[in-house]
Short mmCIF file of C-alpha atoms in Angstrom, two decimals:
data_model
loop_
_atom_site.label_atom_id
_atom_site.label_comp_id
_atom_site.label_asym_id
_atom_site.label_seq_id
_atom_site.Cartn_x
_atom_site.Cartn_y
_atom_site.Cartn_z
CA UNK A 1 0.00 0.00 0.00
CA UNK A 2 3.02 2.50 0.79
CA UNK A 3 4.93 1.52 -2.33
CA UNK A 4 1.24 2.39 -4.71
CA UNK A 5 1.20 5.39 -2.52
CA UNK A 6 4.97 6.65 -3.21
CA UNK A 7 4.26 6.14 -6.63
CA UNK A 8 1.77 8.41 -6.96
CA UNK A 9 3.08 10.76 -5.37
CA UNK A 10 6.57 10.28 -7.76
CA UNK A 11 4.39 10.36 -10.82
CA UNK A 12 2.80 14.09 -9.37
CA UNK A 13 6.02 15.25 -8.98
CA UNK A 14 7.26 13.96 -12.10
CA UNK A 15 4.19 15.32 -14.19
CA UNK A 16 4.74 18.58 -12.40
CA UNK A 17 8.21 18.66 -12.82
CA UNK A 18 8.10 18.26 -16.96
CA UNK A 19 5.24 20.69 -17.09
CA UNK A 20 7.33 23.45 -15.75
CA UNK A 21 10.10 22.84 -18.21
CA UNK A 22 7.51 22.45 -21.38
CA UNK A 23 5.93 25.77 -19.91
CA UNK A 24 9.58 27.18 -19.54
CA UNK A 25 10.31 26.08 -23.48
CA UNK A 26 7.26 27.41 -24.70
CA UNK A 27 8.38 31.10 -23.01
CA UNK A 28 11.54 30.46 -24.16
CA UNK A 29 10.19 30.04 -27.72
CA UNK A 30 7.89 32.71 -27.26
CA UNK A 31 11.21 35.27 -26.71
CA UNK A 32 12.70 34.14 -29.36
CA UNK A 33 9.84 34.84 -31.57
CA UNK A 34 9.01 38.32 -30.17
CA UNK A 35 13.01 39.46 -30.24
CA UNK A 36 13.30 40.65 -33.96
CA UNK A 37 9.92 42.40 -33.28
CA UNK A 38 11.41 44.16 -30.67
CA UNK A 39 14.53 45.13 -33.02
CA UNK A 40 12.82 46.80 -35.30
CA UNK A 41 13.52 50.80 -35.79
CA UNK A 42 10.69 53.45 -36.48
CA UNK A 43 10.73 54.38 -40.39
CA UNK A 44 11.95 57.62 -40.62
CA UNK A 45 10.50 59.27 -44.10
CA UNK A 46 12.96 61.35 -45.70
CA UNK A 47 12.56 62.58 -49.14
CA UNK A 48 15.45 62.60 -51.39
CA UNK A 49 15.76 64.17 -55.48
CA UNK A 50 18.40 64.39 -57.69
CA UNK A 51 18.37 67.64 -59.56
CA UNK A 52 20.02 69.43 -62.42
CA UNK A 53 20.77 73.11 -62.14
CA UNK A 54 20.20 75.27 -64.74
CA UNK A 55 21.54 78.74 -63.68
CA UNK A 56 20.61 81.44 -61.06
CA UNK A 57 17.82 82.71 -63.15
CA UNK A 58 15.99 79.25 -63.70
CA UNK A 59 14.72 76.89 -60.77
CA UNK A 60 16.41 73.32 -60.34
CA UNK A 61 14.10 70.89 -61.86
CA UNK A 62 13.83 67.29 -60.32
CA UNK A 63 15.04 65.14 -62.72
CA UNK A 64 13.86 61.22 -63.98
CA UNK A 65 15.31 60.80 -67.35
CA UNK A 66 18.64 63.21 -68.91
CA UNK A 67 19.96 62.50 -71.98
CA UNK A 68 23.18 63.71 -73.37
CA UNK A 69 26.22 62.76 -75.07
CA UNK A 70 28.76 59.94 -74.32
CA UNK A 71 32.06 61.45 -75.38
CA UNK A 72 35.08 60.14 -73.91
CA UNK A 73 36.50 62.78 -71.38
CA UNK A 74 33.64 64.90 -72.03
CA UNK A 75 30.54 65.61 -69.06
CA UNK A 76 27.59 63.77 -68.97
CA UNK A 77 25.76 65.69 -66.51
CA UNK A 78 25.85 66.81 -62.72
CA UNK A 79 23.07 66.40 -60.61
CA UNK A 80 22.49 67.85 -57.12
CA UNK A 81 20.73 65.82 -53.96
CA UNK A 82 18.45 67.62 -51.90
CA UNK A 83 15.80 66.27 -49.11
CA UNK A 84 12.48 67.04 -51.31
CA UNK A 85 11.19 65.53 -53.86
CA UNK A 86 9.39 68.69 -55.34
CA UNK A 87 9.18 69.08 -59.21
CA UNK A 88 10.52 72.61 -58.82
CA UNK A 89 13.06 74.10 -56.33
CA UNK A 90 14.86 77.41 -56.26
CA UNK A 91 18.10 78.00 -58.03
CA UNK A 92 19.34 80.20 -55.41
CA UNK A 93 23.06 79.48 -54.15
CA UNK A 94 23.77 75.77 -53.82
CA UNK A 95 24.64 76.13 -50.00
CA UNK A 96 21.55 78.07 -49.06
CA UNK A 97 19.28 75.83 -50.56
CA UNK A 98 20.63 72.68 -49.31
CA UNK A 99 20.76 73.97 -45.90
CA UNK A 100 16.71 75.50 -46.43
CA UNK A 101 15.94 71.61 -46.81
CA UNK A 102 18.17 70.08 -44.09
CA UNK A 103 16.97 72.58 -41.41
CA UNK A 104 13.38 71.20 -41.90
CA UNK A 105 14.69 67.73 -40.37
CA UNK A 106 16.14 66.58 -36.98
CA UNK A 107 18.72 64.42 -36.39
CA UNK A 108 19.49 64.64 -40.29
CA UNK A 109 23.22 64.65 -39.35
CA UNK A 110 23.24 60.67 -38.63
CA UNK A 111 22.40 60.12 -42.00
CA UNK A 112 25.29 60.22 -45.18
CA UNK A 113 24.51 60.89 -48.64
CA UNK A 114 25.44 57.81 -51.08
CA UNK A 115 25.10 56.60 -54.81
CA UNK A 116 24.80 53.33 -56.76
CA UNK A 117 25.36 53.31 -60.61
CA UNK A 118 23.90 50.24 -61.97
CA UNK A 119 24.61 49.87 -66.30
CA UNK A 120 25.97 46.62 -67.95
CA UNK A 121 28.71 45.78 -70.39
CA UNK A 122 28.33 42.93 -73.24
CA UNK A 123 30.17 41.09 -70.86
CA UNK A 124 29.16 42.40 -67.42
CA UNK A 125 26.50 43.88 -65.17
CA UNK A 126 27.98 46.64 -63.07
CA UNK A 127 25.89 47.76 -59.54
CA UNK A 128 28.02 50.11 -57.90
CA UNK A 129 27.26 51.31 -54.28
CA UNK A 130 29.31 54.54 -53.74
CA UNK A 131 29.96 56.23 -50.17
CA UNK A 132 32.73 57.66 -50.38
CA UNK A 133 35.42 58.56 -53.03
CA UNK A 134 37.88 55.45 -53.43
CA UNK A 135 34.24 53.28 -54.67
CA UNK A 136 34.32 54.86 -58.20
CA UNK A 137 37.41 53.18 -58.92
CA UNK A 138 36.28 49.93 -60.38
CA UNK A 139 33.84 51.98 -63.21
CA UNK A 140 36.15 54.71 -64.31
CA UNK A 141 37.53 53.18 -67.15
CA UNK A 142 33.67 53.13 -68.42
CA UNK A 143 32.22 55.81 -66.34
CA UNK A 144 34.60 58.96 -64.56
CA UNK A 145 32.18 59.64 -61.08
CA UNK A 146 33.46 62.83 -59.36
CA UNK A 147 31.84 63.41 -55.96
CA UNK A 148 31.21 66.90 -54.50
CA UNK A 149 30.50 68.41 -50.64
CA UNK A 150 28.71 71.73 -51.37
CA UNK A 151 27.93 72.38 -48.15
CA UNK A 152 30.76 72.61 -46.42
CA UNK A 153 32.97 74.66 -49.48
CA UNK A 154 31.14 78.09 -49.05
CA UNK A 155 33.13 80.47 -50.75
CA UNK A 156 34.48 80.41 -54.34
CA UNK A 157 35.89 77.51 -56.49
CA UNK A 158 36.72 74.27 -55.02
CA UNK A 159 37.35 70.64 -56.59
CA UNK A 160 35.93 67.36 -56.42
CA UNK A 161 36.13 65.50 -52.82
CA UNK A 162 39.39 62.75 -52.87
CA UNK A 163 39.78 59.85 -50.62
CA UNK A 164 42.46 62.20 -48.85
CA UNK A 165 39.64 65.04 -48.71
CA UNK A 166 36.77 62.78 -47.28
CA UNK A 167 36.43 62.10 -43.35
CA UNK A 168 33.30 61.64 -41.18
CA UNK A 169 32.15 65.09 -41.51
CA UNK A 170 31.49 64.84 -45.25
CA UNK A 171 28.38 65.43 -47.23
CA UNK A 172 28.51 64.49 -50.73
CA UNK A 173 25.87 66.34 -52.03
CA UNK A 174 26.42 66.31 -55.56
CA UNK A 175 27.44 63.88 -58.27
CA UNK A 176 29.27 64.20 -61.90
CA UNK A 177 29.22 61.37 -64.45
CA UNK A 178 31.90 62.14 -67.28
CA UNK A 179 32.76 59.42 -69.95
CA UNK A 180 35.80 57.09 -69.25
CA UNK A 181 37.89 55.81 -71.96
CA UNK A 182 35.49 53.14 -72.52
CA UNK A 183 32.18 54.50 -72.24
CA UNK A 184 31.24 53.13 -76.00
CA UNK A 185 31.50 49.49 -74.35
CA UNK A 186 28.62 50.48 -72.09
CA UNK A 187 25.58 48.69 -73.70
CA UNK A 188 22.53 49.77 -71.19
CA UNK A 189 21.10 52.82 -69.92
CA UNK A 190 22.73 53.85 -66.61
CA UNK A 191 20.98 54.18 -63.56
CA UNK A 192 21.96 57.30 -60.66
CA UNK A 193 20.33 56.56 -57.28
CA UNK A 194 21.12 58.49 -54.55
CA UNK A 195 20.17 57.33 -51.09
CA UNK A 196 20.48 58.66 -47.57
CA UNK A 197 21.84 55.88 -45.30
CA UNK A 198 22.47 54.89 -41.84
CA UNK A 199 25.84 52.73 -41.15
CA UNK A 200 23.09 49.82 -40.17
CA UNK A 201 21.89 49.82 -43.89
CA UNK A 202 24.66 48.60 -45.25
CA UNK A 203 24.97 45.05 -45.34
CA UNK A 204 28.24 42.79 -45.31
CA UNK A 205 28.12 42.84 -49.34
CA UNK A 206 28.66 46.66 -49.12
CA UNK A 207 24.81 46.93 -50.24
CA UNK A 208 21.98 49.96 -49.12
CA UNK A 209 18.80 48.34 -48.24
CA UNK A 210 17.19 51.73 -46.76
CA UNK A 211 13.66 53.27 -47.97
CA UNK A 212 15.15 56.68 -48.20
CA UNK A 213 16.16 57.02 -52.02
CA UNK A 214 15.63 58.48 -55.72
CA UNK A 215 16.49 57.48 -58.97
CA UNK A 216 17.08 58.39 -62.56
CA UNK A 217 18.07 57.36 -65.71
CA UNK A 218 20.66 58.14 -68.09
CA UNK A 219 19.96 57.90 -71.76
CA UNK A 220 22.57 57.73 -74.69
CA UNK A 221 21.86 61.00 -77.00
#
């Protein structure tokens, strides 16, 4: 009678015992499930255009498709980045304008200004993911990219932005595309997007996946 009686009490405990470790899994699970929830960053909605400048006299005008010329050494186009995605915008003094838009957002200094040029070859498809000078290097022979801080050159002529030039501080907030020696090899359209990024939105394959971008496209004249 004692030994049926110590048995059920063993097989209480026992029951009891793997209930609190299934219960103890399921939280566990649970956690786990909830965790990349938890990760996940508020959106913040930041327009971004590319624009071409037409003088002083004439407003900026938001540009989708450019064509031009593709003669080697010669300019394509340059076209400027600012944080609005207006048809129009004033073609006051670079620097002015540029800081008119940044003002209107907080915390705008965490986030860079980058570029990817995406065109293909007969024998190759080129995506490009530019932050900073030293990533044209592998499309100049096709394509010459010079890179330009606006903001922070305020007073009269200045150069493209080198890998010696660029630091933390830097705001590349313009582009130039000028044919390389062998732009006739390029066989596609090419494709300009500029995109504001945090460090976090660039993955391990040096790739933006951020919502905070514009593009155009490039057409042979």
């Amino acid at each position: 009678m004692k030994k049926i009686f110590y048995l059920i009490i063993l097989s209480i405990l026992t029951l009891t015992i793997l209930g609190c470790e299934q219960n103890n899994v399921l939280e566990d699970e649970d956690e786990i499930k909830l965790k990349p929830a938890l990760k996940l960053k508020k959106e913040i909605r930041i327009p971004i255009g590319l624009y071409k400048y037409y003088g002083k006299n004439s407003p900026r005008k938001l540009i989708k498709t450019y064509k031009e010329k593709w003669q080697y050494h010669q300019d394509i186009s340059s076209f400027e980045v600012y944080y609005t995605k207006e048809d129009e915008i004033s073609g006051i003094k670079q620097q002015d304008l540029f800081t008119e838009y940044k003002n209107n957002y907080q915390n705008i200094d965490n986030y860079k200004i980058g570029y990817q040029i995406i065109f293909s070859t007969k024998d190759e498809n080129f995506k490009e993911t530019i932050l900073r000078p030293r990533d044209t290097e592998r499309i100049f022979p096709y394509l010459e990219i010079y890179l330009y801080d606006d903001y922070h050159h305020l007073n009269g002529w200045y150069s493209h932005t080198t890998e010696d030039d660029y630091d933390d501080n830097t705001i590349l907030t313009s582009i130039k595309l000028t044919a390389g020696k062998k732009i006739d090899l390029i066989t596609s359209n090419i494709t300009v997007k500029a995109f504001l990024y945090l460090d976090s939105e660039i993955n391990a394959n040096y790739e933006y996946h951020g919502f905070n971008y514009y593009s155009l496209t490039v057409l042979k004249n």
